[in-house]
PDB file of C-alpha atoms and ligand atoms in Angstrom:
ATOM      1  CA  UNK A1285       8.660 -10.648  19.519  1.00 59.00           C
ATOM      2  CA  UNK A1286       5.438  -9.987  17.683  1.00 65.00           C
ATOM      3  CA  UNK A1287       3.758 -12.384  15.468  1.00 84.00           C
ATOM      4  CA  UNK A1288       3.699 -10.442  12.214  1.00 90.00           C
ATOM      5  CA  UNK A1289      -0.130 -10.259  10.648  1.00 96.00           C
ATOM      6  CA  UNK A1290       1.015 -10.700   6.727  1.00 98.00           C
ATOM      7  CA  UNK A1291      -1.701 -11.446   4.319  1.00 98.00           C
ATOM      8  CA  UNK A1292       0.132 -12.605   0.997  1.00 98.00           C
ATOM      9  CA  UNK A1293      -2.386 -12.135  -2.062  1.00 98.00           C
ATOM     10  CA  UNK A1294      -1.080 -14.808  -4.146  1.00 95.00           C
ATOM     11  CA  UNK A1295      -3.294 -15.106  -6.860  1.00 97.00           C
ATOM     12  CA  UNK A1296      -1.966 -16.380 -10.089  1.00 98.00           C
ATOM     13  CA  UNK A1297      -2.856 -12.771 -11.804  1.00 98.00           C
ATOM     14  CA  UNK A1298      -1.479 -11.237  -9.477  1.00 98.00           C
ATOM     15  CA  UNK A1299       1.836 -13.169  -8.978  1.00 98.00           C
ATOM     16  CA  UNK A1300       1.895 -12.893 -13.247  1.00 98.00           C
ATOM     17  CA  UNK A1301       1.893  -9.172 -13.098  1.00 98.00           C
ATOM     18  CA  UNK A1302       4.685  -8.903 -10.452  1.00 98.00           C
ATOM     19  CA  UNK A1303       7.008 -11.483 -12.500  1.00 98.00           C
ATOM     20  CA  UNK A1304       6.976  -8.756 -15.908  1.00 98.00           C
ATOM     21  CA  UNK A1305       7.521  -6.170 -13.095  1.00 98.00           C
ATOM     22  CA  UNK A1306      10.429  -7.205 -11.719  1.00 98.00           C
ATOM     23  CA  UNK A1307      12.720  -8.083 -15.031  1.00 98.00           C
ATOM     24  CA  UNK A1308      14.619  -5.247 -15.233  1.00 98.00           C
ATOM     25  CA  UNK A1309      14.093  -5.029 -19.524  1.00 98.00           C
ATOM     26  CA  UNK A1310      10.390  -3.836 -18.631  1.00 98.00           C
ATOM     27  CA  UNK A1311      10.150  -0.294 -19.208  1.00 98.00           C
ATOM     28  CA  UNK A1312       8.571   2.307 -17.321  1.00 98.00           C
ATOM     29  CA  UNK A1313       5.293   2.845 -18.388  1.00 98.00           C
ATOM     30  CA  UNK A1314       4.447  -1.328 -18.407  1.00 98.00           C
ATOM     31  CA  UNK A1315       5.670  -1.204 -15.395  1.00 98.00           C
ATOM     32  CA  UNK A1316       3.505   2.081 -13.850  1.00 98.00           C
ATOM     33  CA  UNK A1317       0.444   0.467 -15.614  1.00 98.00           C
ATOM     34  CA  UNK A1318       1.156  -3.231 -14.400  1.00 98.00           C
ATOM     35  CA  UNK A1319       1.124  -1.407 -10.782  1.00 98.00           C
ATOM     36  CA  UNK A1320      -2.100   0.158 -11.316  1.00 98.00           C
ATOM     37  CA  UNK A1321      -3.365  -3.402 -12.223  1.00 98.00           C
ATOM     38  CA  UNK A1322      -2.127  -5.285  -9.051  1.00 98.00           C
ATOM     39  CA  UNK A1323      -3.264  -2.438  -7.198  1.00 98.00           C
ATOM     40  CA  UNK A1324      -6.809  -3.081  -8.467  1.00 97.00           C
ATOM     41  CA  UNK A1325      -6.555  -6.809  -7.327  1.00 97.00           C
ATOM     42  CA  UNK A1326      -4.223  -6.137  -3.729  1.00 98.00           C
ATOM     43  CA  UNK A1327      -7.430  -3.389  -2.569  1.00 97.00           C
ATOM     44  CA  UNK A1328     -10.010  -6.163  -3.728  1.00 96.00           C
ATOM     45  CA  UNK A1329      -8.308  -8.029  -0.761  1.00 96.00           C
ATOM     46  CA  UNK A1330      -7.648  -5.494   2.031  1.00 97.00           C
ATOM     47  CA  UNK A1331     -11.234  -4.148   0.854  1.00 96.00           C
ATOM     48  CA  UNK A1332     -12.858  -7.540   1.838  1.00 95.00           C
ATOM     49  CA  UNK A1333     -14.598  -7.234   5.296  1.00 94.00           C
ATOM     50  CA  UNK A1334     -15.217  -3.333   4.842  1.00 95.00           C
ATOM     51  CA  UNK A1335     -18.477  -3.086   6.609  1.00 94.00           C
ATOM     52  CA  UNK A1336     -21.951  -2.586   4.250  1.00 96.00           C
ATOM     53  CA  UNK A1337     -25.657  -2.005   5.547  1.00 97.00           C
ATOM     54  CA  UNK A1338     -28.714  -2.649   3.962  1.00 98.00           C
ATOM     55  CA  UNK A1339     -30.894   0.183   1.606  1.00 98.00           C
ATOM     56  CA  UNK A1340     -33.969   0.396   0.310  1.00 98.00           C
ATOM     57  CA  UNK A1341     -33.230   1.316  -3.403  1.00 98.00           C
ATOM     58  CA  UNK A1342     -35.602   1.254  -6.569  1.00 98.00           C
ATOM     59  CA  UNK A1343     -34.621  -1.312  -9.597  1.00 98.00           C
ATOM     60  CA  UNK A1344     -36.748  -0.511 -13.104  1.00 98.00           C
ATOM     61  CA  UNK A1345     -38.736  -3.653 -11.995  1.00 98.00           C
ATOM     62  CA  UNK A1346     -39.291  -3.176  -8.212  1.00 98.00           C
ATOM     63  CA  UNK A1347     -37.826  -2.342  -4.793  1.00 98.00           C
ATOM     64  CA  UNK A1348     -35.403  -3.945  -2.962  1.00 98.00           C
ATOM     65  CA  UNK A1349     -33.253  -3.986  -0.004  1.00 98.00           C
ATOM     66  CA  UNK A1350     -29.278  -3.901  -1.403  1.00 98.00           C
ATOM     67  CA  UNK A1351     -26.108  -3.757   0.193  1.00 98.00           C
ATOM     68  CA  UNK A1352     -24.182  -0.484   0.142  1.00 95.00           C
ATOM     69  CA  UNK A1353     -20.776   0.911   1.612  1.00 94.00           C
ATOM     70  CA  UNK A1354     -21.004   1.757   5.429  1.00 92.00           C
ATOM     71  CA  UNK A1355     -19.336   4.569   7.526  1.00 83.00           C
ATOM     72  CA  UNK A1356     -16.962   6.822   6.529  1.00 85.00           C
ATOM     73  CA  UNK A1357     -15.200   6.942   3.728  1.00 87.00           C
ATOM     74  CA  UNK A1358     -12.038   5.212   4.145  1.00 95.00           C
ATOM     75  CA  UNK A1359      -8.527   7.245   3.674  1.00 97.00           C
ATOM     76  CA  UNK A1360      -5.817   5.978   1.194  1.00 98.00           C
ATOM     77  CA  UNK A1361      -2.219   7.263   2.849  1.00 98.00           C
ATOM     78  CA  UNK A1362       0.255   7.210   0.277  1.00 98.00           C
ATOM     79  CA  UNK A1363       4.109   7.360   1.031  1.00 98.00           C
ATOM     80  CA  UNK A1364       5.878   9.652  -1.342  1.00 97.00           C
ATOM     81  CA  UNK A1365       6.846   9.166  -3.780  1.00 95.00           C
ATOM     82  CA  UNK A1366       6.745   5.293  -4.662  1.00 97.00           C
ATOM     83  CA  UNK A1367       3.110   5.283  -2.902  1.00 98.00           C
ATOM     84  CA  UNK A1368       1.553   7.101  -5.874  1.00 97.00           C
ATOM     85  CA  UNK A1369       2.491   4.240  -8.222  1.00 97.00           C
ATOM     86  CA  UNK A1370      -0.412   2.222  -5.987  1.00 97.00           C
ATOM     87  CA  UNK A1371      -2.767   5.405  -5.398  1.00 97.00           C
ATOM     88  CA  UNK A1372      -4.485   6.081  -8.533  1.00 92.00           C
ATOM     89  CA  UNK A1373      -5.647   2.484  -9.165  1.00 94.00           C
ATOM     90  CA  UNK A1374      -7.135   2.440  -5.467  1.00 97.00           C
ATOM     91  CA  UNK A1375      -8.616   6.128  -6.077  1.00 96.00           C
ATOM     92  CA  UNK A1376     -10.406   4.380  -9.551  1.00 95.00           C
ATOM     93  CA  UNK A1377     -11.708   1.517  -7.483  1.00 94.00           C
ATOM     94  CA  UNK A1378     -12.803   3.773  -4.821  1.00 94.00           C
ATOM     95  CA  UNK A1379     -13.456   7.096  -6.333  1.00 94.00           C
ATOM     96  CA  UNK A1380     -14.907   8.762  -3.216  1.00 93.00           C
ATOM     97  CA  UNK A1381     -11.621   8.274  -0.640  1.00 95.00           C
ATOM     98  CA  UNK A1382     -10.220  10.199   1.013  1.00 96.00           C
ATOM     99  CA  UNK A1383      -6.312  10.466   0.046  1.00 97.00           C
ATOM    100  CA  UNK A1384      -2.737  11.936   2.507  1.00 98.00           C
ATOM    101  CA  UNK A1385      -0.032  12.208   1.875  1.00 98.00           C
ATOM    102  CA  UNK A1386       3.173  11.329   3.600  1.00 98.00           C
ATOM    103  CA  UNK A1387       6.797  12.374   2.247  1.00 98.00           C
ATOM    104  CA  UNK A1388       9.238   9.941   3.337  1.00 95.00           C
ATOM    105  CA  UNK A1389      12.790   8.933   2.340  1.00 92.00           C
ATOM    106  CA  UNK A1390      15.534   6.816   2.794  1.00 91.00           C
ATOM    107  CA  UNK A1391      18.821   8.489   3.676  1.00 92.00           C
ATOM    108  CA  UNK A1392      21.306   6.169   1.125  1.00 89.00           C
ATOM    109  CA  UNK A1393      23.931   6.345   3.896  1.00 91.00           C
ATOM    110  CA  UNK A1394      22.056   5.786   7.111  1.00 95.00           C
ATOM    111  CA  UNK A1395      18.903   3.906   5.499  1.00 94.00           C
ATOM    112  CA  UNK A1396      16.799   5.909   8.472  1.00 95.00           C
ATOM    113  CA  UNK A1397      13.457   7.343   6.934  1.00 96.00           C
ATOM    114  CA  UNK A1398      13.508  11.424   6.703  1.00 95.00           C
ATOM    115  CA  UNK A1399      10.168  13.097   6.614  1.00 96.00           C
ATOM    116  CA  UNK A1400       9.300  15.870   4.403  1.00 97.00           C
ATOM    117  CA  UNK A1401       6.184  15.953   3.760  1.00 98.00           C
ATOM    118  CA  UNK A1402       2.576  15.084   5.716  1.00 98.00           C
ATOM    119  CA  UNK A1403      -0.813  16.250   4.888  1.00 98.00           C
ATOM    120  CA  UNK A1404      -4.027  14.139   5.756  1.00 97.00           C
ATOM    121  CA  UNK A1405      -7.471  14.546   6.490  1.00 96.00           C
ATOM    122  CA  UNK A1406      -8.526  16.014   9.678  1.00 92.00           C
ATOM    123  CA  UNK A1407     -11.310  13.436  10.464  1.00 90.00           C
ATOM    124  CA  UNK A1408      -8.603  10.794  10.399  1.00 94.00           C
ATOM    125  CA  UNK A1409      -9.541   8.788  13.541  1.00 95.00           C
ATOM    126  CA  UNK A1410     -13.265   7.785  12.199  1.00 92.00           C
ATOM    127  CA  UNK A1411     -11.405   6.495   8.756  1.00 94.00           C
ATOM    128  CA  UNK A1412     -10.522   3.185   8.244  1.00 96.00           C
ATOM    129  CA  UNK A1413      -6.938   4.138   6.636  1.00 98.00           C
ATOM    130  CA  UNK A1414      -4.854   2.390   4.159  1.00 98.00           C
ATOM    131  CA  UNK A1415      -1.530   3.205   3.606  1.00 98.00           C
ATOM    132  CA  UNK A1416       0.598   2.325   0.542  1.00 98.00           C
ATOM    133  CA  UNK A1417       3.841   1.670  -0.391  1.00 98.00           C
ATOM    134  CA  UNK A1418       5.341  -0.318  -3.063  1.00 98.00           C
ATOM    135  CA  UNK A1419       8.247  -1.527  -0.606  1.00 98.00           C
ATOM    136  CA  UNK A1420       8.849  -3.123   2.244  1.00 98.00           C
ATOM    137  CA  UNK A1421      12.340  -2.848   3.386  1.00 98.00           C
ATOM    138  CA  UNK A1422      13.919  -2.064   6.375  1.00 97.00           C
ATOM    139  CA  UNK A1423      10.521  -0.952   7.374  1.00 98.00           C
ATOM    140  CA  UNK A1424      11.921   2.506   8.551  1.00 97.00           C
ATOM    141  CA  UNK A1425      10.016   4.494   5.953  1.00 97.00           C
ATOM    142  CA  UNK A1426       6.563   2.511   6.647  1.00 98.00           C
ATOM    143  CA  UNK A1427       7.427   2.338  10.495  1.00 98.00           C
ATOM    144  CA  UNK A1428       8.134   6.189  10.666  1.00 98.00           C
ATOM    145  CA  UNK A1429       4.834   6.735   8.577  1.00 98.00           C
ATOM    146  CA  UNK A1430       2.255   4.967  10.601  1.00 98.00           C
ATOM    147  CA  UNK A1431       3.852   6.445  13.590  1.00 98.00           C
ATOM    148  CA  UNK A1432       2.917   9.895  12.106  1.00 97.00           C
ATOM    149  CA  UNK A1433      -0.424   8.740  11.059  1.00 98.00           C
ATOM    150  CA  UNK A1434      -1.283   7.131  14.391  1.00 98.00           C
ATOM    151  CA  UNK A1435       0.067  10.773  15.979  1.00 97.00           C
ATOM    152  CA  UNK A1436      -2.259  12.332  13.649  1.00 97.00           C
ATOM    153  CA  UNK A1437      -5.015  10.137  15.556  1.00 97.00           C
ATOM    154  CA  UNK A1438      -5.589   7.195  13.554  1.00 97.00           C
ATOM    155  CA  UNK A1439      -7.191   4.018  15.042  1.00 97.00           C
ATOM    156  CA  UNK A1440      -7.601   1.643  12.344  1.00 97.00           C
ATOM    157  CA  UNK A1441      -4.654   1.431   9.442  1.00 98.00           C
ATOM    158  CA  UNK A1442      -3.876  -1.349   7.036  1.00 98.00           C
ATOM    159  CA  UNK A1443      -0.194  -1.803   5.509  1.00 98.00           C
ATOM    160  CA  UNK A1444      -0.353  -2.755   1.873  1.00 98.00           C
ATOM    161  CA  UNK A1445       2.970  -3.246  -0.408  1.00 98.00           C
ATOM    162  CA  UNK A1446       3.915  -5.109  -3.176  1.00 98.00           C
ATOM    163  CA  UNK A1447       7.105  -6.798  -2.192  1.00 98.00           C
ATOM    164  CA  UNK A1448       8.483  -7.320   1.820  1.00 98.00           C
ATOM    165  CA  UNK A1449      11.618  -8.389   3.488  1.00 98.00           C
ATOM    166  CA  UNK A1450      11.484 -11.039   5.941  1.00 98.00           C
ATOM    167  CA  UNK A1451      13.479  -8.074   8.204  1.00 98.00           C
ATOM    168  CA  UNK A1452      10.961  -5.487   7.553  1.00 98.00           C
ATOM    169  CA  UNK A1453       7.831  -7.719   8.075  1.00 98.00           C
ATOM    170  CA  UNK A1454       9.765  -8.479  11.947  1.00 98.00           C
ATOM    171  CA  UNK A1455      10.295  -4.592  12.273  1.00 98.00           C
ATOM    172  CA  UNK A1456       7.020  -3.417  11.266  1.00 98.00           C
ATOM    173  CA  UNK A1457       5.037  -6.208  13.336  1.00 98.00           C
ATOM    174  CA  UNK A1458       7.218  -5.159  16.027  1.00 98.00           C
ATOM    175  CA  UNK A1459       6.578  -1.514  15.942  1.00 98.00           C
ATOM    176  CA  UNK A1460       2.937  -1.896  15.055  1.00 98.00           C
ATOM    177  CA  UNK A1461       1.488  -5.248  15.790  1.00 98.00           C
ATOM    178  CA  UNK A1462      -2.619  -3.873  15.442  1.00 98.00           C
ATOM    179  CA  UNK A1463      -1.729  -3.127  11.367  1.00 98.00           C
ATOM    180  CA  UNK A1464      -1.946  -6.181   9.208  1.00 98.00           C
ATOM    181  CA  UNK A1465       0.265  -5.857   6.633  1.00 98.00           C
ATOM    182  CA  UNK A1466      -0.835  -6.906   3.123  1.00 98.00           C
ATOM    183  CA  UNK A1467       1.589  -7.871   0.430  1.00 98.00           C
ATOM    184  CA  UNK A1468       2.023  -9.812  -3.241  1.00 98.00           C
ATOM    185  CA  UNK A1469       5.006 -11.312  -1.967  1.00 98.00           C
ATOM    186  CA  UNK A1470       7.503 -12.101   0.481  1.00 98.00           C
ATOM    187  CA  UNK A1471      11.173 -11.900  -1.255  1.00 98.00           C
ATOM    188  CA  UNK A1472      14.251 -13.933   0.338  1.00 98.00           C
ATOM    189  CA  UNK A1473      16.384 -10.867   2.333  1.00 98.00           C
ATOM    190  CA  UNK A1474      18.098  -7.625   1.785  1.00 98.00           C
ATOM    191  CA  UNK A1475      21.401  -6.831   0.541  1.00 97.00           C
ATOM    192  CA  UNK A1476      23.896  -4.502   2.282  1.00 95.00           C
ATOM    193  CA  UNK A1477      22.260  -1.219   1.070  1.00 95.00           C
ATOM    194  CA  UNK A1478      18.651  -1.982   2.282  1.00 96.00           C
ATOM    195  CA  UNK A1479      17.601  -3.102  -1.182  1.00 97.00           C
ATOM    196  CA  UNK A1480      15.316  -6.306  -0.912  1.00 98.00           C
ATOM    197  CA  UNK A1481      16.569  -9.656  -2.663  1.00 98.00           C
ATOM    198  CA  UNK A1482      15.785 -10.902  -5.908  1.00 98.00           C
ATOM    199  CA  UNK A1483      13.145  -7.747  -5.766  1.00 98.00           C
ATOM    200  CA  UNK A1484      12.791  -5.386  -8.416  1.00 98.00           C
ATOM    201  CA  UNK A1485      15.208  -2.572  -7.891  1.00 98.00           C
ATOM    202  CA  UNK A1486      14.272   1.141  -6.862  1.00 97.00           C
ATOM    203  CA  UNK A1487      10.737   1.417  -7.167  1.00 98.00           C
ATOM    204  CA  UNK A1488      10.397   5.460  -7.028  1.00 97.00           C
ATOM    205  CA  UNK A1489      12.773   4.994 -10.139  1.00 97.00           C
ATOM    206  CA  UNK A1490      10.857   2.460 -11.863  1.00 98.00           C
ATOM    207  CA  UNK A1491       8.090   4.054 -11.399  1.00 98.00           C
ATOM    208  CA  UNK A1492       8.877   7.133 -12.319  1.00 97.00           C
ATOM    209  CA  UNK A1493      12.096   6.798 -14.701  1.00 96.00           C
ATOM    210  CA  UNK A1494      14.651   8.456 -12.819  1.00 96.00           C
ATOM    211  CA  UNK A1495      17.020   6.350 -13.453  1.00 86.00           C
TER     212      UNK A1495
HETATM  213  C1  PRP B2109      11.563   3.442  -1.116  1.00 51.08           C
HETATM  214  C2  PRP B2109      10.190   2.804  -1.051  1.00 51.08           C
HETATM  215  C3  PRP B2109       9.868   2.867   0.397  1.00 51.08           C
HETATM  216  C4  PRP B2109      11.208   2.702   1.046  1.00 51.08           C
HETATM  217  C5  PRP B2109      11.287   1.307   1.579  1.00 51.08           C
HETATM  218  O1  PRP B2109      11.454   4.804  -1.032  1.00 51.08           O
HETATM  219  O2  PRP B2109       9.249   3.440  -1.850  1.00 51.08           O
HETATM  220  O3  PRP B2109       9.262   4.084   0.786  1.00 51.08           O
HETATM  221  O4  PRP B2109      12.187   2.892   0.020  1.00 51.08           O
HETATM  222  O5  PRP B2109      12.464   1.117   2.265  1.00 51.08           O
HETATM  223  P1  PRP B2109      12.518   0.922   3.836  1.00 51.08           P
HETATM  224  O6  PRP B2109      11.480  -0.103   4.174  1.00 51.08           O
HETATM  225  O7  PRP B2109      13.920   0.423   4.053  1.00 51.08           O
HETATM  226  O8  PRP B2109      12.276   2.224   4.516  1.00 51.08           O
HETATM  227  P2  PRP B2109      12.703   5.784  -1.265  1.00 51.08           P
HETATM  228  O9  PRP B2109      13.326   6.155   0.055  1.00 51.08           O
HETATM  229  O10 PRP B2109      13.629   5.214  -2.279  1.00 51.08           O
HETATM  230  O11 PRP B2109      11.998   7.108  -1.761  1.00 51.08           O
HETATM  231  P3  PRP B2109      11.169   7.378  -3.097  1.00 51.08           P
HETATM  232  O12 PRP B2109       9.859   6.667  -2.966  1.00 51.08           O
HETATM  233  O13 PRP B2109      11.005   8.852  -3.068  1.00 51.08           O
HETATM  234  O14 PRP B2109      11.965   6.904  -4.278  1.00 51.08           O
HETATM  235  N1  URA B2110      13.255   0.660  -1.770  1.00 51.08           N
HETATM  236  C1  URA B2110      13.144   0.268  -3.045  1.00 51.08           C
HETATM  237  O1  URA B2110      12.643   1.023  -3.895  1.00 51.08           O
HETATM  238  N2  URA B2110      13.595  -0.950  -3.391  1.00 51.08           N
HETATM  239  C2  URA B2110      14.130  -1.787  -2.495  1.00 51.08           C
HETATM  240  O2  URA B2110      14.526  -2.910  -2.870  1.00 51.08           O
HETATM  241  C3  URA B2110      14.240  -1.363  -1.169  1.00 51.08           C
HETATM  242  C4  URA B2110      13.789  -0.137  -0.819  1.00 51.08           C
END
């Protein structure tokens, strides 16, 4: 069995932001805004050891040598349609991304992930890619996505959710031990429907208000 890479970002703002999220009186658009927020801090992290080089650059005073951004400009891979909730913070921190698109869901019966949807950029395999998803499951959804991606000829990916399952952490690490998975917590289990434990309900709903 694989030794799951999980980074948990447990900083105390961080941590704050998911408790509000997951009491079920907080209504939708706290909660779509508190999202955007821990997004913000949860890209801070998987951002860290992004590469930079050294350019000459003029200050009013004088010139300098300053660190900027190196390579290409890394792809954000959100998984429809709870993955949006994540993407437009991300995009604001890092305006010039590149953003796909995968359309996954859950069958309610089966809990097997159905694709119907993919679009990314072609020049996929030189981009460091980072794909979001609120949840962490079963792992199907996330499992079935970075297959697609890695089809699609990506090398380098990065897993980044809000809450995990001990299960899905197992299933993902087994599927794809080279992608780190980052997340803002790791909950206790899931219940008989797939649904992780205490957790915060549906999150496509939450986000969105479909329920
Ligand atoms: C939710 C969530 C994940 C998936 C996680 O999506 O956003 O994509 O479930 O569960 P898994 O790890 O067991 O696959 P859902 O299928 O509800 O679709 P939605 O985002 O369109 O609401
Ligand atoms: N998908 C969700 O939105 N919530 C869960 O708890 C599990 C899967």
């Amino acid at each position: 069995m694989s030794k799951a890479d999980v980074k948990v970002i447990d900083h105390p703002l961080v941590q704050h932001k998911l408790t509000l999220m997951r009491q079920k009186e907080t209504p939708t658009g706290l909660f779509r805004e508190l999202l955007r927020e821990i997004s913000l801090l949860l890209l801070y992290e998987v951002a860290r050891d992004l590469p930079t080089v050294m350019e000459e650059i003029e200050t009013p005073l004088e010139t300098m040598r300053a660190p900027v951004l190196d390579g290409k400009k890394l792809c954000l891979v959100s998984i429809l349609r709870a993955g949006d909730g994540l993407l437009q913070g991300m995009l604001d921190l890092i305006p010039s991304a590149r953003v796909g698109h995968i359309g996954v869901y859950r069958d309610p019966e089966t809990l097997e992930a159905v694709e119907y949807y993919f679009k990314v950029p072609h020049s996929i395999g030189d981009r460091l890619c980072i794909v979001v998803d609120p949840m962490l499951a079963t792992a199907h959804s996330s499992i079935a996505a970075v297959d697609r991606l890695k089809n699609a000829g990506a090398e380098r990916i990065k897993f980044v959710c809000l809450l995990a399952a001990p299960e899905g952490i197992a299933a993902f690490a087994e599927a794809h031990p080279d992608v780190p998975i980052y997340t803002a917590a790791i909950d206790r289990e899931l219940n008989d429907h797939g649904y992780i434990l205490p957790g915060l309900g549906d999150a496509g709903d939450r986000i969105f208000g479909t329920k």
